[in-house]
CSV table of C-alpha atoms in Angstrom, one decimal:
chain,number,residue,atom,x,y,z
A,1,MET,CA,2.1,-193.8,-24.1
A,2,PHE,CA,3.4,-190.9,-26.2
A,3,ASP,CA,2.8,-187.5,-24.6
A,4,ILE,CA,4.2,-184.0,-24.5
A,5,ALA,CA,6.6,-184.9,-21.7
A,6,THR,CA,8.0,-187.8,-23.8
A,7,LEU,CA,8.3,-185.6,-26.8
A,8,LYS,CA,10.3,-183.0,-24.9
A,9,ARG,CA,12.5,-185.6,-23.2
A,10,GLU,CA,13.2,-187.8,-26.2
A,11,TRP,CA,13.2,-185.3,-29.0
A,12,LEU,CA,13.4,-181.7,-28.0
A,13,SER,CA,15.4,-181.4,-24.8
A,14,ASN,CA,18.3,-179.7,-26.7
A,15,PRO,CA,17.4,-179.4,-30.4
A,16,ARG,CA,20.4,-177.2,-31.4
A,17,ARG,CA,23.0,-179.6,-30.1
A,18,ASP,CA,21.1,-182.6,-31.4
A,19,ILE,CA,20.8,-181.1,-34.9
A,20,LEU,CA,24.5,-180.2,-35.1
A,21,ALA,CA,25.6,-183.6,-33.8
A,22,GLY,CA,23.4,-185.3,-36.4
A,23,ILE,CA,25.0,-183.3,-39.1
A,24,VAL,CA,28.5,-184.4,-37.9
A,25,VAL,CA,27.3,-188.1,-37.8
A,26,ALA,CA,25.8,-187.8,-41.3
A,27,LEU,CA,29.1,-186.6,-42.8
A,28,ALA,CA,31.0,-189.5,-41.0
A,29,LEU,CA,28.5,-192.0,-42.3
A,30,ILE,CA,29.0,-191.4,-46.0
A,31,PRO,CA,32.6,-192.9,-46.4
A,32,GLU,CA,31.9,-195.7,-44.0
A,33,ALA,CA,28.7,-196.7,-45.8
A,34,ILE,CA,30.5,-196.6,-49.1
A,35,GLY,CA,33.3,-198.7,-47.6
A,36,PHE,CA,31.0,-201.3,-46.2
A,37,SER,CA,29.2,-201.5,-49.6
A,38,ILE,CA,32.6,-202.3,-51.2
A,39,ILE,CA,33.3,-204.9,-48.5
A,40,ALA,CA,29.9,-206.6,-49.3
A,41,GLY,CA,30.6,-206.4,-53.0
A,42,VAL,CA,27.6,-204.2,-53.8
A,43,ASP,CA,26.9,-200.7,-55.3
A,44,PRO,CA,27.6,-197.9,-52.9
A,45,ARG,CA,23.9,-196.9,-53.0
A,46,VAL,CA,23.1,-200.1,-51.1
A,47,GLY,CA,25.1,-199.0,-48.0
A,48,LEU,CA,24.1,-195.4,-48.3
A,49,TYR,CA,20.3,-196.1,-48.6
A,50,ALA,CA,20.6,-198.6,-45.7
A,51,SER,CA,22.3,-196.0,-43.5
A,52,PHE,CA,19.5,-193.5,-44.3
A,53,SER,CA,16.7,-196.0,-43.8
A,54,ILE,CA,18.0,-197.6,-40.6
A,55,ALA,CA,18.8,-194.3,-38.9
A,56,VAL,CA,15.4,-192.7,-39.6
A,57,ILE,CA,13.4,-195.8,-38.6
A,58,ILE,CA,15.4,-196.5,-35.5
A,59,ALA,CA,15.0,-192.9,-34.4
A,60,LEU,CA,11.2,-193.6,-34.3
A,61,VAL,CA,11.0,-197.1,-32.9
A,62,GLY,CA,14.3,-197.7,-31.1
A,63,GLY,CA,14.8,-198.0,-27.4
A,64,ARG,CA,18.1,-196.1,-27.0
A,65,PRO,CA,17.8,-192.3,-27.8
A,66,GLY,CA,21.0,-190.9,-29.1
A,67,MET,CA,22.4,-194.2,-30.4
A,68,ILE,CA,23.2,-194.3,-34.1
A,69,SER,CA,22.3,-197.3,-36.3
A,70,ALA,CA,23.2,-197.8,-39.9
A,71,ALA,CA,25.0,-200.1,-42.3
A,72,THR,CA,28.0,-201.7,-40.5
A,73,ALA,CA,31.1,-203.7,-41.3
A,74,ALA,CA,30.0,-206.5,-38.8
A,75,VAL,CA,27.1,-207.3,-41.1
A,76,ALA,CA,28.7,-206.5,-44.4
A,77,VAL,CA,31.5,-209.1,-44.0
A,78,ILE,CA,28.8,-211.8,-43.4
A,79,VAL,CA,27.0,-211.4,-46.7
A,80,VAL,CA,30.1,-211.4,-49.0
A,81,PRO,CA,29.6,-215.1,-50.1
A,82,LEU,CA,25.8,-214.6,-50.5
A,83,VAL,CA,26.2,-211.6,-52.8
A,84,ARG,CA,29.1,-213.3,-54.7
A,85,GLU,CA,27.2,-216.5,-55.4
A,86,TYR,CA,23.5,-215.4,-55.7
A,87,GLY,CA,23.4,-211.6,-56.3
A,88,VAL,CA,22.2,-208.5,-54.5
A,89,ASP,CA,18.5,-209.4,-54.5
A,90,TYR,CA,19.3,-212.3,-52.2
A,91,LEU,CA,21.0,-209.8,-49.9
A,92,PHE,CA,17.8,-207.7,-49.8
A,93,ALA,CA,15.7,-210.9,-49.1
A,94,ALA,CA,18.2,-211.9,-46.3
A,95,THR,CA,17.9,-208.4,-44.8
A,96,VAL,CA,14.1,-208.7,-44.7
A,97,LEU,CA,14.3,-212.1,-43.0
A,98,MET,CA,17.0,-210.7,-40.6
A,99,GLY,CA,14.5,-208.1,-39.5
A,100,VAL,CA,11.8,-210.7,-38.9
A,101,ILE,CA,14.2,-212.8,-36.8
A,102,GLN,CA,15.3,-209.8,-34.7
A,103,LEU,CA,11.6,-208.8,-34.1
A,104,ILE,CA,10.9,-212.3,-32.9
A,105,ALA,CA,14.0,-212.2,-30.6
A,106,GLY,CA,12.6,-208.9,-29.1
A,107,TYR,CA,9.3,-210.5,-28.3
A,108,LEU,CA,11.1,-213.5,-26.8
A,109,ARG,CA,13.0,-211.1,-24.5
A,110,LEU,CA,16.4,-212.3,-25.6
A,111,HIS,CA,17.9,-209.0,-24.6
A,112,LEU,CA,18.0,-210.5,-21.1
A,113,LEU,CA,20.9,-212.6,-22.2
A,114,MET,CA,23.0,-209.5,-21.9
A,115,GLN,CA,22.9,-210.0,-18.2
A,116,TYR,CA,25.5,-212.8,-18.7
A,117,VAL,CA,28.0,-210.5,-20.4
A,118,SER,CA,30.5,-209.3,-17.8
A,119,ARG,CA,32.0,-205.9,-17.5
A,120,SER,CA,35.3,-207.3,-18.5
A,121,VAL,CA,33.8,-208.6,-21.8
A,122,ILE,CA,32.2,-205.2,-22.5
A,123,THR,CA,35.5,-203.4,-21.8
A,124,GLY,CA,37.3,-205.8,-24.2
A,125,PHE,CA,34.6,-205.2,-26.8
A,126,VAL,CA,35.0,-201.4,-26.5
A,127,ASN,CA,38.8,-201.6,-26.7
A,128,ALA,CA,38.7,-204.0,-29.7
A,129,LEU,CA,36.3,-201.7,-31.5
A,130,ALA,CA,38.5,-198.7,-30.8
A,131,ILE,CA,41.5,-200.6,-32.3
A,132,LEU,CA,39.4,-201.8,-35.3
A,133,ILE,CA,38.2,-198.2,-35.9
A,134,PHE,CA,41.8,-197.0,-36.0
A,135,MET,CA,42.9,-199.9,-38.2
A,136,ALA,CA,40.1,-199.1,-40.7
A,137,GLN,CA,41.8,-195.7,-41.2
A,138,LEU,CA,45.2,-197.2,-42.1
A,139,PRO,CA,44.4,-197.5,-45.9
A,140,GLU,CA,44.0,-193.7,-45.9
A,141,LEU,CA,47.3,-193.3,-44.0
A,142,ILE,CA,49.6,-195.7,-45.8
A,143,GLY,CA,51.3,-194.8,-49.1
A,144,VAL,CA,49.7,-191.3,-49.2
A,145,PRO,CA,51.4,-187.9,-49.7
A,146,THR,CA,53.0,-186.2,-46.7
A,147,LEU,CA,50.3,-183.5,-47.1
A,148,THR,CA,47.7,-186.1,-45.9
A,149,TYR,CA,49.4,-186.5,-42.6
A,150,ALA,CA,49.6,-182.7,-42.2
A,151,LEU,CA,45.8,-182.5,-42.9
A,152,VAL,CA,45.0,-185.2,-40.4
A,153,ALA,CA,47.2,-183.6,-37.7
A,154,ALA,CA,45.5,-180.2,-38.4
A,155,GLY,CA,42.1,-181.9,-38.2
A,156,LEU,CA,42.9,-183.5,-34.8
A,157,ALA,CA,44.3,-180.1,-33.5
A,158,ILE,CA,41.0,-178.4,-34.4
A,159,ILE,CA,39.0,-181.3,-32.9
A,160,TYR,CA,40.8,-181.1,-29.5
A,161,LEU,CA,41.6,-177.3,-29.3
A,162,PHE,CA,38.4,-175.7,-30.8
A,163,PRO,CA,36.3,-176.6,-27.7
A,164,ARG,CA,38.6,-174.4,-25.6
A,165,LEU,CA,37.2,-171.4,-27.6
A,166,THR,CA,33.6,-172.5,-27.7
A,167,ARG,CA,31.4,-175.5,-27.6
A,168,ALA,CA,28.5,-173.9,-29.5
A,169,VAL,CA,29.5,-175.9,-32.6
A,170,PRO,CA,30.8,-179.5,-32.5
A,171,SER,CA,34.6,-179.4,-33.2
A,172,PRO,CA,34.5,-182.4,-35.6
A,173,LEU,CA,32.1,-180.4,-37.8
A,174,VAL,CA,34.4,-177.4,-37.7
A,175,ALA,CA,37.4,-179.6,-38.6
A,176,ILE,CA,35.6,-181.1,-41.6
A,177,ALA,CA,34.5,-177.6,-42.9
A,178,VAL,CA,37.9,-176.0,-42.4
A,179,LEU,CA,39.9,-178.8,-44.1
A,180,THR,CA,37.4,-179.0,-47.0
A,181,ALA,CA,37.7,-175.3,-47.6
A,182,VAL,CA,41.5,-175.4,-47.4
A,183,VAL,CA,41.8,-178.4,-49.7
A,184,TYR,CA,39.4,-176.9,-52.2
A,185,TYR,CA,40.7,-173.4,-52.4
A,186,MET,CA,44.4,-174.4,-52.3
A,187,GLY,CA,43.8,-177.1,-54.9
A,188,PHE,CA,45.6,-179.8,-52.9
A,189,ASP,CA,45.7,-183.2,-54.6
A,190,VAL,CA,44.4,-185.6,-51.9
A,191,ARG,CA,41.8,-188.3,-51.7
A,192,THR,CA,38.2,-187.1,-51.3
A,193,VAL,CA,34.8,-188.7,-50.6
A,194,GLY,CA,34.1,-188.6,-54.3
A,195,ASP,CA,37.0,-191.0,-54.9
A,196,MET,CA,35.4,-193.6,-52.7
A,197,GLY,CA,32.6,-194.3,-55.2
A,198,GLU,CA,29.7,-192.7,-57.1
A,199,LEU,CA,27.1,-191.1,-54.8
A,200,PRO,CA,23.4,-191.7,-55.5
A,201,SER,CA,21.3,-188.9,-56.9
A,202,SER,CA,17.8,-190.3,-56.4
A,203,LEU,CA,15.5,-191.3,-53.6
A,204,PRO,CA,15.5,-195.0,-52.6
A,205,ALA,CA,12.5,-196.9,-54.2
A,206,TRP,CA,10.3,-199.5,-52.7
A,207,LEU,CA,11.1,-202.9,-54.2
A,208,ILE,CA,10.3,-206.5,-53.8
A,209,PRO,CA,13.5,-208.6,-53.9
A,210,ASP,CA,13.7,-210.4,-57.2
A,211,VAL,CA,14.1,-214.0,-55.8
A,212,PRO,CA,11.9,-217.1,-56.1
A,213,PHE,CA,9.6,-217.4,-53.2
A,214,THR,CA,10.5,-221.1,-52.5
A,215,LEU,CA,11.9,-223.2,-49.7
A,216,GLU,CA,15.2,-223.4,-51.6
A,217,THR,CA,15.5,-219.6,-51.4
A,218,LEU,CA,14.8,-219.8,-47.7
A,219,ARG,CA,17.4,-222.5,-47.3
A,220,ILE,CA,20.0,-220.2,-49.0
A,221,ILE,CA,19.3,-217.0,-47.1
A,222,LEU,CA,18.3,-218.4,-43.6
A,223,PRO,CA,21.9,-219.1,-42.4
A,224,TYR,CA,23.0,-215.6,-43.4
A,225,SER,CA,19.9,-214.0,-41.9
A,226,LEU,CA,20.4,-215.8,-38.6
A,227,THR,CA,24.0,-214.8,-38.4
A,228,MET,CA,23.3,-211.2,-39.4
A,229,ALA,CA,20.5,-211.0,-36.9
A,230,ALA,CA,22.6,-212.4,-34.0
A,231,VAL,CA,25.7,-210.2,-34.8
A,232,GLY,CA,23.5,-207.2,-35.3
A,233,LEU,CA,21.7,-207.6,-32.0
A,234,LEU,CA,24.8,-208.4,-30.1
A,235,GLU,CA,26.6,-205.3,-31.3
A,236,SER,CA,23.4,-203.2,-30.8
A,237,MET,CA,22.9,-204.4,-27.2
A,238,LEU,CA,26.6,-203.8,-26.3
A,239,THR,CA,26.6,-200.4,-27.9
A,240,ALA,CA,23.3,-199.4,-26.1
A,241,GLN,CA,25.1,-200.3,-22.8
A,242,ILE,CA,28.0,-198.1,-23.7
A,243,VAL,CA,25.8,-195.2,-24.6
A,244,ASP,CA,23.9,-195.8,-21.3
A,245,ASP,CA,27.2,-195.4,-19.5
A,246,LEU,CA,28.3,-192.3,-21.6
A,247,THR,CA,25.0,-190.5,-21.0
A,248,ASP,CA,24.3,-191.8,-17.5
A,249,THR,CA,20.8,-192.8,-18.6
A,250,GLY,CA,18.9,-196.0,-19.1
A,251,SER,CA,17.4,-197.5,-22.2
A,252,ASP,CA,14.7,-200.0,-23.2
A,253,LYS,CA,16.7,-202.9,-24.6
A,254,GLN,CA,13.7,-205.0,-25.6
A,255,ARG,CA,12.3,-202.0,-27.5
A,256,GLU,CA,15.7,-201.5,-29.1
A,257,MET,CA,15.8,-205.1,-30.2
A,258,LYS,CA,12.4,-204.9,-31.8
A,259,GLY,CA,13.3,-201.6,-33.4
A,260,GLN,CA,16.4,-203.1,-35.0
A,261,GLY,CA,14.2,-205.8,-36.5
A,262,ILE,CA,11.7,-203.2,-37.9
A,263,ALA,CA,14.4,-201.1,-39.3
A,264,ASN,CA,16.2,-204.0,-41.1
A,265,PHE,CA,12.8,-205.4,-42.3
A,266,PHE,CA,11.9,-202.2,-44.2
A,267,THR,CA,15.5,-201.5,-45.3
A,268,GLY,CA,15.5,-204.7,-47.3
A,269,PHE,CA,12.5,-203.4,-49.3
A,270,LEU,CA,14.3,-200.1,-49.9
A,271,GLY,CA,17.3,-201.7,-51.6
A,272,GLY,CA,19.5,-201.5,-48.5
A,273,MET,CA,21.8,-204.0,-46.7
A,274,GLY,CA,21.4,-205.0,-43.1
A,275,GLY,CA,22.8,-202.9,-40.3
A,276,CYS,CA,22.9,-202.4,-36.5
A,277,ALA,CA,24.1,-199.9,-33.9
A,278,MET,CA,27.5,-198.3,-34.6
A,279,ILE,CA,29.8,-197.7,-31.7
A,280,GLY,CA,31.9,-195.1,-33.5
A,281,GLN,CA,29.1,-193.0,-34.8
A,282,SER,CA,27.3,-193.2,-31.5
A,283,VAL,CA,30.3,-191.9,-29.7
A,284,ILE,CA,30.6,-189.1,-32.2
A,285,ASN,CA,27.0,-188.2,-31.6
A,286,VAL,CA,27.2,-188.2,-27.8
A,287,LYS,CA,30.5,-186.3,-27.7
A,288,SER,CA,29.1,-183.8,-30.2
A,289,GLY,CA,26.1,-183.2,-27.8
A,290,GLY,CA,23.5,-185.5,-29.3
A,291,GLU,CA,21.5,-187.5,-26.8
A,292,THR,CA,18.0,-187.7,-28.1
A,293,ARG,CA,16.1,-189.3,-31.0
A,294,LEU,CA,16.3,-186.0,-32.9
A,295,SER,CA,20.1,-186.4,-33.4
A,296,THR,CA,19.6,-189.9,-34.8
A,297,MET,CA,16.8,-188.7,-37.1
A,298,VAL,CA,18.8,-185.7,-38.3
A,299,SER,CA,21.8,-188.0,-39.1
A,300,GLY,CA,19.6,-190.1,-41.5
A,301,VAL,CA,17.6,-187.2,-43.0
A,302,PHE,CA,20.7,-185.0,-43.5
A,303,LEU,CA,22.6,-187.9,-45.0
A,304,LEU,CA,20.0,-188.2,-47.7
A,305,PHE,CA,20.0,-184.4,-48.1
A,306,LEU,CA,23.7,-184.4,-48.5
A,307,LEU,CA,23.5,-187.1,-51.2
A,308,LEU,CA,20.6,-185.6,-53.2
A,309,VAL,CA,21.2,-181.9,-52.8
A,310,LEU,CA,24.8,-181.3,-51.8
A,311,GLY,CA,26.4,-184.3,-53.5
A,312,THR,CA,28.9,-182.2,-55.4
A,313,LEU,CA,29.9,-180.5,-52.1
A,314,VAL,CA,30.2,-183.8,-50.2
A,315,ALA,CA,32.3,-185.3,-53.0
A,316,ILE,CA,35.1,-182.7,-52.3
A,317,ILE,CA,35.4,-183.4,-48.6
A,318,PRO,CA,39.0,-184.7,-48.0
A,319,MET,CA,39.2,-188.1,-46.5
A,320,ALA,CA,41.9,-186.7,-44.2
A,321,ALA,CA,39.2,-184.7,-42.4
A,322,LEU,CA,37.0,-187.8,-41.8
A,323,VAL,CA,40.1,-189.9,-40.8
A,324,ALA,CA,40.8,-187.3,-38.2
A,325,VAL,CA,37.3,-187.6,-36.8
A,326,MET,CA,37.5,-191.4,-36.7
A,327,ILE,CA,40.9,-191.2,-35.0
A,328,MET,CA,39.2,-189.0,-32.4
A,329,VAL,CA,36.5,-191.6,-32.0
A,330,SER,CA,39.1,-194.4,-31.6
A,331,ILE,CA,40.9,-192.5,-28.9
A,332,GLY,CA,37.7,-191.6,-27.1
A,333,THR,CA,36.3,-195.1,-27.4
A,334,PHE,CA,39.3,-196.9,-26.0
A,335,SER,CA,39.1,-197.4,-22.2
A,336,TRP,CA,42.6,-196.2,-21.3
A,337,ARG,CA,41.9,-196.8,-17.6
A,338,SER,CA,41.6,-200.5,-18.4
A,339,ILE,CA,45.4,-200.6,-19.0
A,340,THR,CA,46.3,-199.5,-15.5
A,341,ASP,CA,43.4,-201.6,-14.1
A,342,ILE,CA,45.2,-204.7,-15.3
A,343,ARG,CA,47.6,-204.4,-12.3
A,344,ILE,CA,44.8,-203.9,-9.7
A,345,HIS,CA,41.9,-206.0,-11.0
A,346,PRO,CA,41.7,-209.7,-10.4
A,347,TRP,CA,43.9,-211.5,-13.0
A,348,GLN,CA,40.9,-213.4,-14.3
A,349,SER,CA,39.0,-210.2,-15.2
A,350,SER,CA,42.1,-208.9,-17.0
A,351,VAL,CA,42.5,-212.2,-19.0
A,352,VAL,CA,38.9,-212.1,-20.1
A,353,MET,CA,39.3,-208.5,-21.3
A,354,VAL,CA,42.5,-209.2,-23.2
A,355,VAL,CA,41.3,-212.4,-24.8
A,356,THR,CA,38.1,-210.6,-26.0
A,357,VAL,CA,40.2,-207.8,-27.5
A,358,VAL,CA,42.7,-210.2,-29.2
A,359,ILE,CA,40.0,-212.5,-30.7
A,360,VAL,CA,37.8,-209.6,-32.0
A,361,VAL,CA,40.8,-207.8,-33.5
A,362,TRP,CA,42.3,-211.0,-34.9
A,363,THR,CA,39.1,-212.3,-36.5
A,364,HIS,CA,37.3,-209.0,-37.1
A,365,ASP,CA,34.3,-210.9,-35.7
A,366,LEU,CA,32.6,-209.3,-32.8
A,367,ALA,CA,30.5,-212.4,-32.1
A,368,GLN,CA,33.5,-214.8,-31.7
A,369,GLY,CA,35.3,-212.4,-29.4
A,370,VAL,CA,32.3,-211.8,-27.1
A,371,LEU,CA,31.4,-215.5,-27.1
A,372,ALA,CA,35.0,-216.4,-26.0
A,373,GLY,CA,34.9,-213.7,-23.3
A,374,VAL,CA,31.5,-214.9,-22.0
A,375,ILE,CA,32.7,-218.6,-21.9
A,376,LEU,CA,35.9,-217.6,-20.2
A,377,SER,CA,34.0,-215.5,-17.6
A,378,GLY,CA,31.7,-218.4,-16.9
A,379,LEU,CA,34.7,-220.8,-16.4
A,380,PHE,CA,36.5,-218.4,-14.1
A,381,PHE,CA,33.3,-217.8,-12.1
A,382,ALA,CA,32.6,-221.5,-11.7
A,383,SER,CA,36.2,-222.0,-10.6
A,384,LYS,CA,35.9,-219.3,-8.0
A,385,VAL,CA,32.6,-220.6,-6.6
A,386,LYS,CA,34.1,-224.1,-6.6
A,387,ARG,CA,36.9,-222.9,-4.3
A,388,MET,CA,34.4,-221.6,-1.8
A,389,PHE,CA,33.3,-225.1,-1.0
A,390,THR,CA,34.2,-226.1,2.6
A,391,VAL,CA,34.0,-229.3,4.7
A,392,GLU,CA,34.3,-229.5,8.5
A,393,THR,CA,34.1,-232.8,10.5
A,394,ASP,CA,34.0,-234.0,14.1
A,395,LEU,CA,33.6,-237.4,15.8
A,396,SER,CA,31.2,-238.1,18.6
A,397,GLY,CA,32.5,-238.9,22.1
A,398,ASP,CA,31.7,-242.6,21.7
A,399,GLY,CA,33.5,-242.8,18.3
A,400,ARG,CA,30.5,-244.2,16.6
A,401,THR,CA,29.1,-241.1,14.8
A,402,ARG,CA,30.9,-238.7,12.5
A,403,THR,CA,29.3,-235.3,11.4
A,404,TYR,CA,30.3,-233.6,8.2
A,405,ARG,CA,29.4,-229.9,8.0
A,406,ILE,CA,29.3,-228.9,4.3
A,407,GLY,CA,29.5,-225.2,3.3
A,408,GLY,CA,29.3,-223.4,0.0
A,409,GLN,CA,27.8,-224.2,-3.4
A,410,VAL,CA,27.5,-227.8,-4.6
A,411,PHE,CA,27.2,-228.0,-8.4
A,412,PHE,CA,28.9,-229.7,-11.4
A,413,ALA,CA,32.3,-228.1,-10.8
A,414,SER,CA,32.5,-228.9,-7.0
A,415,SER,CA,30.9,-232.3,-7.2
A,416,ASP,CA,34.2,-234.2,-7.2
A,417,SER,CA,35.3,-232.2,-4.1
A,418,PHE,CA,32.0,-233.2,-2.4
A,419,VAL,CA,32.4,-236.9,-3.0
A,420,SER,CA,36.1,-237.0,-2.0
A,421,ALA,CA,35.4,-235.1,1.3
A,422,PHE,CA,34.2,-238.3,3.0
A,423,ASP,CA,36.2,-241.2,4.5
A,424,TYR,CA,34.0,-244.1,3.4
A,425,LYS,CA,36.3,-246.8,5.0
A,426,GLU,CA,36.1,-245.4,8.5
A,427,VAL,CA,34.3,-247.9,10.8
A,428,LEU,CA,31.2,-246.0,12.0
A,429,ASP,CA,27.6,-246.8,12.9
A,430,ARG,CA,26.3,-243.5,11.7
A,431,VAL,CA,27.2,-240.5,9.5
A,432,VAL,CA,25.5,-237.1,9.7
A,433,ILE,CA,25.8,-234.8,6.6
A,434,ASP,CA,24.9,-231.3,7.7
A,435,VAL,CA,24.2,-229.2,4.6
A,436,SER,CA,22.6,-226.2,6.4
A,437,GLN,CA,25.4,-223.9,5.0
A,438,ALA,CA,25.3,-225.4,1.5
A,439,HIS,CA,23.1,-225.2,-1.6
A,440,PHE,CA,22.6,-227.9,-4.2
A,441,TRP,CA,22.3,-226.3,-7.7
A,442,ASP,CA,21.9,-229.0,-10.3
A,443,ILE,CA,21.4,-232.7,-11.0
A,444,SER,CA,25.2,-233.2,-10.8
A,445,ALA,CA,25.1,-232.0,-7.2
A,446,VAL,CA,22.1,-234.4,-6.5
A,447,GLY,CA,24.0,-237.2,-8.1
A,448,THR,CA,27.1,-236.6,-5.9
A,449,LEU,CA,24.9,-236.8,-2.8
A,450,ASP,CA,23.4,-240.0,-4.0
A,451,LYS,CA,26.9,-241.4,-4.7
A,452,ALA,CA,28.2,-240.5,-1.2
A,453,ILE,CA,25.2,-241.9,0.6
A,454,LEU,CA,25.2,-245.2,-1.4
A,455,LYS,CA,28.9,-245.6,-0.8
A,456,PHE,CA,28.4,-245.3,3.0
A,457,ARG,CA,25.5,-247.8,2.8
A,458,ARG,CA,27.8,-250.2,1.0
A,459,GLU,CA,30.1,-250.1,4.0
A,460,GLY,CA,27.1,-250.7,6.4
A,461,THR,CA,27.0,-247.1,7.7
A,462,GLU,CA,23.7,-245.4,8.4
A,463,VAL,CA,23.5,-241.9,6.8
A,464,GLU,CA,21.4,-238.9,7.8
A,465,VAL,CA,21.2,-235.6,5.8
A,466,LEU,CA,20.3,-232.5,7.8
A,467,GLY,CA,19.7,-228.8,7.0
A,468,LEU,CA,18.5,-228.9,3.4
A,469,ASN,CA,17.1,-225.5,2.4
A,470,ASP,CA,13.7,-225.5,0.6
A,471,ALA,CA,15.1,-225.2,-2.9
A,472,SER,CA,17.7,-227.9,-2.4
A,473,ALA,CA,15.2,-230.2,-0.7
A,474,ALA,CA,12.8,-229.8,-3.6
A,475,MET,CA,15.5,-230.7,-6.1
A,476,ILE,CA,16.7,-233.7,-4.1
A,477,GLU,CA,13.2,-235.0,-3.6
A,478,ARG,CA,12.5,-234.9,-7.3
A,479,TYR,CA,15.8,-236.2,-8.7
A,480,ALA,CA,17.6,-238.2,-6.0
A,481,VAL,CA,17.6,-242.0,-5.9
A,482,HIS,CA,19.2,-242.8,-2.6
A,483,ASP,CA,15.8,-242.5,-0.8
A,484,LYS,CA,13.8,-244.3,-3.5
A,485,PRO,CA,12.9,-248.1,-3.5
A,486,GLY,CA,15.6,-250.1,-5.1
A,487,ALA,CA,18.4,-247.5,-4.6
A,488,ASP,CA,20.8,-250.1,-3.2
A,489,GLU,CA,20.5,-252.1,-6.4
A,490,GLN,CA,22.1,-249.2,-8.1
A,491,LEU,CA,25.4,-249.5,-6.2
A,492,GLY,CA,27.0,-251.4,-9.0
A,493,ALA,CA,26.5,-248.3,-11.2
A,494,HIS,CA,28.5,-246.2,-8.8
């Protein structure tokens, strides 16, 4: 329930730092939102309105205070074919549906799937995003006047050295202000924000997407909406985890998932494109001192203020200043320790991290990289658990009974090892399979037990299974066939 304590904690714990951090983020959002609009093939206003709308709404309903959400490249690249073939109104409709899907995902508690994303995958995701953030700056660093490099270097110097004088004002904000003043008063001919595209001069208006309300329209936009929703939620959940680590605080992932849905739903009606959490801007926010909802709210409100009131001033900001800020973000985002950890961490963890990085950077698709990392993590884990499977055996004094003591986890990956652990041709009256130190996890494990017992029966050997724990016993009672009538007739199937 909302109360004074919550208001102070989530909004007013440090308003001065939050407001200044939000201003820095707003300045950094402008060129990125324009760039993402260009990627999607739409007017710059679509990305800028989306960044304003999503940031403001998520500040109110999101579950991770201090995290910045806006229009993103991850979503923009998905909608390129939709905009090209059907037009921008279909993009707005797809964004509305994207929000509905994300809201449903929140109620279905799909945020719990993040439990299966390993630390190695998250590290790979972070490193890949750091590389992509830097690569995104290359167009502003290639084929440009030497003066641009000097301005970027000066910006980085201010960003890293100014905090030694004072931390009262975020150094990225100081760098942007100083470089803008220098470029303007010296009359330097360098690229500016105004060169990126025309800035809007009016408030976003409420609109209903101009599309036919038919099943055919749903068929067109649904695949895009599903992909946008999945990628947006994946990036948002991973970014929330990163902000949790940066701030050493927790967050409500289910609320954040619902909040993303609400934000995208309303953004579609305001003429904006879909978006999600932004790792780069979130890192800027946190490192500038922003940790509450106020910083996120200020970033959205001040973005609109910049566009409507200070548009002429924003237009003269040199791109070199914003490139310096994003390079700082790239350097700060990359987990440099992960490079030295490659030598000391298990090789499987390092492989997962590197594969995630390579695939994300190669495809520019977050979902593909994370999916590959999760699958690889699962395979390595299954392989490791499989190797923990053990078998000990001893023969009774009269040579007529052999006991097999099974230890470890019996599941699909270790089922072959289980079946091959027994000598079915040994002449015995009785075999005891002691599984008190083992656990049967799935129907593959139950099937291997059936197979072993029926093979012994075929050789005329009596089999007794001892030590089943409650969970294993329940599964075997339900799915096993060796103790059911007619089991021996199934020998031919084995």
